[in-house]
């Protein structure tokens, strides 16, 4: 089963993503701190998809993405940004860091499910 990790400092956002993914054929791990998720990845966890917020205390989403790209096992892992930010320059910065996609909060549950299904090539 594919492993998807969500990183968001908002418990509400994590609860919303949990509702979307409960019926999907994926394993989900959630983190409220990017530093903790990155440490687990460096220790050997290999996610198939990473979905992260941008604005978080401590390590933000871009710093997390830079850290991921420095780990051989996640150098090319698909990564989606799930954030309230809509500025084109931020999207460009994410793209330059190898971001796969950008989903704006509040998100449409069907849109998130479709993005996960498409990236992981799950049956529709």
PDB file of C-alpha atoms in Angstrom:
ATOM      1  CA  UNK A   1       0.000   0.000   0.000  1.00  0.00           C
ATOM      2  CA  UNK A   2       1.442   3.432  -0.919  1.00  0.00           C
ATOM      3  CA  UNK A   3       2.558   5.622   1.984  1.00  0.00           C
ATOM      4  CA  UNK A   4       1.365   9.237   1.992  1.00  0.00           C
ATOM      5  CA  UNK A   5       2.602  11.673   4.608  1.00  0.00           C
ATOM      6  CA  UNK A   6       0.857  14.906   5.533  1.00  0.00           C
ATOM      7  CA  UNK A   7       2.734  17.697   7.291  1.00  0.00           C
ATOM      8  CA  UNK A   8       0.650  20.554   8.703  1.00  0.00           C
ATOM      9  CA  UNK A   9       0.769  22.395  12.018  1.00  0.00           C
ATOM     10  CA  UNK A  10      -3.047  22.611  11.980  1.00  0.00           C
ATOM     11  CA  UNK A  11      -4.813  19.669  13.631  1.00  0.00           C
ATOM     12  CA  UNK A  12      -7.998  20.805  11.849  1.00  0.00           C
ATOM     13  CA  UNK A  13      -6.325  20.530   8.448  1.00  0.00           C
ATOM     14  CA  UNK A  14      -4.949  17.096   9.343  1.00  0.00           C
ATOM     15  CA  UNK A  15      -8.421  15.955  10.456  1.00  0.00           C
ATOM     16  CA  UNK A  16      -9.847  17.157   7.124  1.00  0.00           C
ATOM     17  CA  UNK A  17      -7.230  15.252   5.145  1.00  0.00           C
ATOM     18  CA  UNK A  18      -7.876  12.156   7.261  1.00  0.00           C
ATOM     19  CA  UNK A  19     -11.579  12.273   6.313  1.00  0.00           C
ATOM     20  CA  UNK A  20     -10.639  12.433   2.623  1.00  0.00           C
ATOM     21  CA  UNK A  21      -8.115   9.586   2.756  1.00  0.00           C
ATOM     22  CA  UNK A  22      -9.916   7.151   5.112  1.00  0.00           C
ATOM     23  CA  UNK A  23     -11.551   5.261   2.241  1.00  0.00           C
ATOM     24  CA  UNK A  24      -8.502   5.300  -0.037  1.00  0.00           C
ATOM     25  CA  UNK A  25      -6.167   2.289  -0.486  1.00  0.00           C
ATOM     26  CA  UNK A  26      -3.204   4.123   1.058  1.00  0.00           C
ATOM     27  CA  UNK A  27      -1.305   4.219   4.334  1.00  0.00           C
ATOM     28  CA  UNK A  28      -1.264   7.694   5.904  1.00  0.00           C
ATOM     29  CA  UNK A  29       1.102   9.236   8.443  1.00  0.00           C
ATOM     30  CA  UNK A  30       0.513  12.742   9.753  1.00  0.00           C
ATOM     31  CA  UNK A  31       2.943  15.188  11.330  1.00  0.00           C
ATOM     32  CA  UNK A  32       2.456  18.586  12.951  1.00  0.00           C
ATOM     33  CA  UNK A  33       6.168  19.412  12.630  1.00  0.00           C
ATOM     34  CA  UNK A  34       8.208  19.211   9.441  1.00  0.00           C
ATOM     35  CA  UNK A  35      11.376  18.565  11.444  1.00  0.00           C
ATOM     36  CA  UNK A  36       9.921  15.335  12.858  1.00  0.00           C
ATOM     37  CA  UNK A  37       8.776  14.119   9.426  1.00  0.00           C
ATOM     38  CA  UNK A  38      12.173  14.894   7.907  1.00  0.00           C
ATOM     39  CA  UNK A  39      13.977  13.074  10.730  1.00  0.00           C
ATOM     40  CA  UNK A  40      11.852   9.939  10.126  1.00  0.00           C
ATOM     41  CA  UNK A  41      12.571  10.124   6.394  1.00  0.00           C
ATOM     42  CA  UNK A  42      16.301  10.465   7.064  1.00  0.00           C
ATOM     43  CA  UNK A  43      15.993   7.439   9.378  1.00  0.00           C
ATOM     44  CA  UNK A  44      14.647   5.313   6.521  1.00  0.00           C
ATOM     45  CA  UNK A  45      10.923   5.980   6.026  1.00  0.00           C
ATOM     46  CA  UNK A  46      10.206   6.161   2.282  1.00  0.00           C
ATOM     47  CA  UNK A  47       6.911   7.876   1.425  1.00  0.00           C
ATOM     48  CA  UNK A  48       5.333   7.554  -2.017  1.00  0.00           C
ATOM     49  CA  UNK A  49       3.745  11.022  -1.776  1.00  0.00           C
ATOM     50  CA  UNK A  50       4.331  13.979   0.532  1.00  0.00           C
ATOM     51  CA  UNK A  51       1.711  16.665   1.134  1.00  0.00           C
ATOM     52  CA  UNK A  52       2.831  19.652   3.180  1.00  0.00           C
ATOM     53  CA  UNK A  53       1.657  23.053   4.336  1.00  0.00           C
ATOM     54  CA  UNK A  54       3.818  26.078   3.550  1.00  0.00           C
ATOM     55  CA  UNK A  55       3.386  28.312   6.596  1.00  0.00           C
ATOM     56  CA  UNK A  56       4.408  26.390   9.709  1.00  0.00           C
ATOM     57  CA  UNK A  57       6.386  27.379  12.797  1.00  0.00           C
ATOM     58  CA  UNK A  58       9.955  26.117  12.858  1.00  0.00           C
ATOM     59  CA  UNK A  59      10.689  24.590   9.462  1.00  0.00           C
ATOM     60  CA  UNK A  60       8.354  25.919   6.752  1.00  0.00           C
ATOM     61  CA  UNK A  61       7.195  23.950   3.718  1.00  0.00           C
ATOM     62  CA  UNK A  62       9.957  25.204   1.421  1.00  0.00           C
ATOM     63  CA  UNK A  63      12.664  24.407   3.973  1.00  0.00           C
ATOM     64  CA  UNK A  64      11.099  20.956   4.386  1.00  0.00           C
ATOM     65  CA  UNK A  65      11.099  20.486   0.606  1.00  0.00           C
ATOM     66  CA  UNK A  66      14.771  21.505   0.419  1.00  0.00           C
ATOM     67  CA  UNK A  67      15.528  18.969   3.154  1.00  0.00           C
ATOM     68  CA  UNK A  68      13.630  16.242   1.281  1.00  0.00           C
ATOM     69  CA  UNK A  69      15.561  16.897  -1.917  1.00  0.00           C
ATOM     70  CA  UNK A  70      18.791  16.385   0.046  1.00  0.00           C
ATOM     71  CA  UNK A  71      17.801  12.821   0.998  1.00  0.00           C
ATOM     72  CA  UNK A  72      18.501  10.302  -1.809  1.00  0.00           C
ATOM     73  CA  UNK A  73      15.285   8.302  -1.186  1.00  0.00           C
ATOM     74  CA  UNK A  74      13.052  11.413  -1.491  1.00  0.00           C
ATOM     75  CA  UNK A  75      15.000  13.399  -4.063  1.00  0.00           C
ATOM     76  CA  UNK A  76      12.255  12.759  -6.632  1.00  0.00           C
ATOM     77  CA  UNK A  77       9.267  11.913  -4.417  1.00  0.00           C
ATOM     78  CA  UNK A  78       6.085  13.652  -5.631  1.00  0.00           C
ATOM     79  CA  UNK A  79       5.231  16.512  -3.276  1.00  0.00           C
ATOM     80  CA  UNK A  80       2.089  18.640  -3.103  1.00  0.00           C
ATOM     81  CA  UNK A  81       1.774  21.952  -1.250  1.00  0.00           C
ATOM     82  CA  UNK A  82      -1.543  22.294   0.613  1.00  0.00           C
ATOM     83  CA  UNK A  83      -1.689  25.935   1.722  1.00  0.00           C
ATOM     84  CA  UNK A  84      -3.699  29.149   1.984  1.00  0.00           C
ATOM     85  CA  UNK A  85      -1.075  30.945  -0.124  1.00  0.00           C
ATOM     86  CA  UNK A  86      -1.991  31.875  -3.697  1.00  0.00           C
ATOM     87  CA  UNK A  87       0.874  34.193  -4.720  1.00  0.00           C
ATOM     88  CA  UNK A  88       2.332  33.254  -8.134  1.00  0.00           C
ATOM     89  CA  UNK A  89       5.894  33.939  -6.935  1.00  0.00           C
ATOM     90  CA  UNK A  90       5.484  31.365  -4.148  1.00  0.00           C
ATOM     91  CA  UNK A  91       4.173  28.814  -6.640  1.00  0.00           C
ATOM     92  CA  UNK A  92       7.214  29.516  -8.844  1.00  0.00           C
ATOM     93  CA  UNK A  93       9.535  29.046  -5.867  1.00  0.00           C
ATOM     94  CA  UNK A  94       7.863  25.706  -5.150  1.00  0.00           C
ATOM     95  CA  UNK A  95       8.168  24.637  -8.766  1.00  0.00           C
ATOM     96  CA  UNK A  96      11.884  25.500  -8.714  1.00  0.00           C
ATOM     97  CA  UNK A  97      12.242  23.182  -5.696  1.00  0.00           C
ATOM     98  CA  UNK A  98      10.574  20.327  -7.582  1.00  0.00           C
ATOM     99  CA  UNK A  99       7.040  20.678  -6.225  1.00  0.00           C
ATOM    100  CA  UNK A 100       4.537  18.464  -8.076  1.00  0.00           C
ATOM    101  CA  UNK A 101       1.408  20.530  -7.393  1.00  0.00           C
ATOM    102  CA  UNK A 102      -0.257  23.280  -5.359  1.00  0.00           C
ATOM    103  CA  UNK A 103      -3.656  22.943  -3.656  1.00  0.00           C
ATOM    104  CA  UNK A 104      -5.224  25.977  -1.976  1.00  0.00           C
ATOM    105  CA  UNK A 105      -6.971  25.734   1.416  1.00  0.00           C
ATOM    106  CA  UNK A 106      -9.768  25.487   2.115  1.00  0.00           C
ATOM    107  CA  UNK A 107      -9.567  22.602  -0.308  1.00  0.00           C
ATOM    108  CA  UNK A 108     -12.305  20.705  -2.066  1.00  0.00           C
ATOM    109  CA  UNK A 109     -12.157  17.107  -0.726  1.00  0.00           C
ATOM    110  CA  UNK A 110     -12.775  15.688  -4.215  1.00  0.00           C
ATOM    111  CA  UNK A 111      -9.877  17.770  -5.578  1.00  0.00           C
ATOM    112  CA  UNK A 112      -7.470  16.425  -2.942  1.00  0.00           C
ATOM    113  CA  UNK A 113      -8.631  12.849  -3.495  1.00  0.00           C
ATOM    114  CA  UNK A 114      -8.252  13.260  -7.262  1.00  0.00           C
ATOM    115  CA  UNK A 115      -4.730  14.693  -6.877  1.00  0.00           C
ATOM    116  CA  UNK A 116      -3.643  11.783  -4.659  1.00  0.00           C
ATOM    117  CA  UNK A 117      -5.240   9.254  -7.024  1.00  0.00           C
ATOM    118  CA  UNK A 118      -3.542  10.816 -10.064  1.00  0.00           C
ATOM    119  CA  UNK A 119      -0.069  11.156  -8.525  1.00  0.00           C
ATOM    120  CA  UNK A 120      -0.078   7.610  -7.106  1.00  0.00           C
ATOM    121  CA  UNK A 121      -1.818   6.184 -10.195  1.00  0.00           C
ATOM    122  CA  UNK A 122      -4.522   4.564  -8.062  1.00  0.00           C
ATOM    123  CA  UNK A 123      -7.644   3.084  -9.655  1.00  0.00           C
ATOM    124  CA  UNK A 124     -10.271   5.836  -9.983  1.00  0.00           C
TER     125      UNK A 124
END
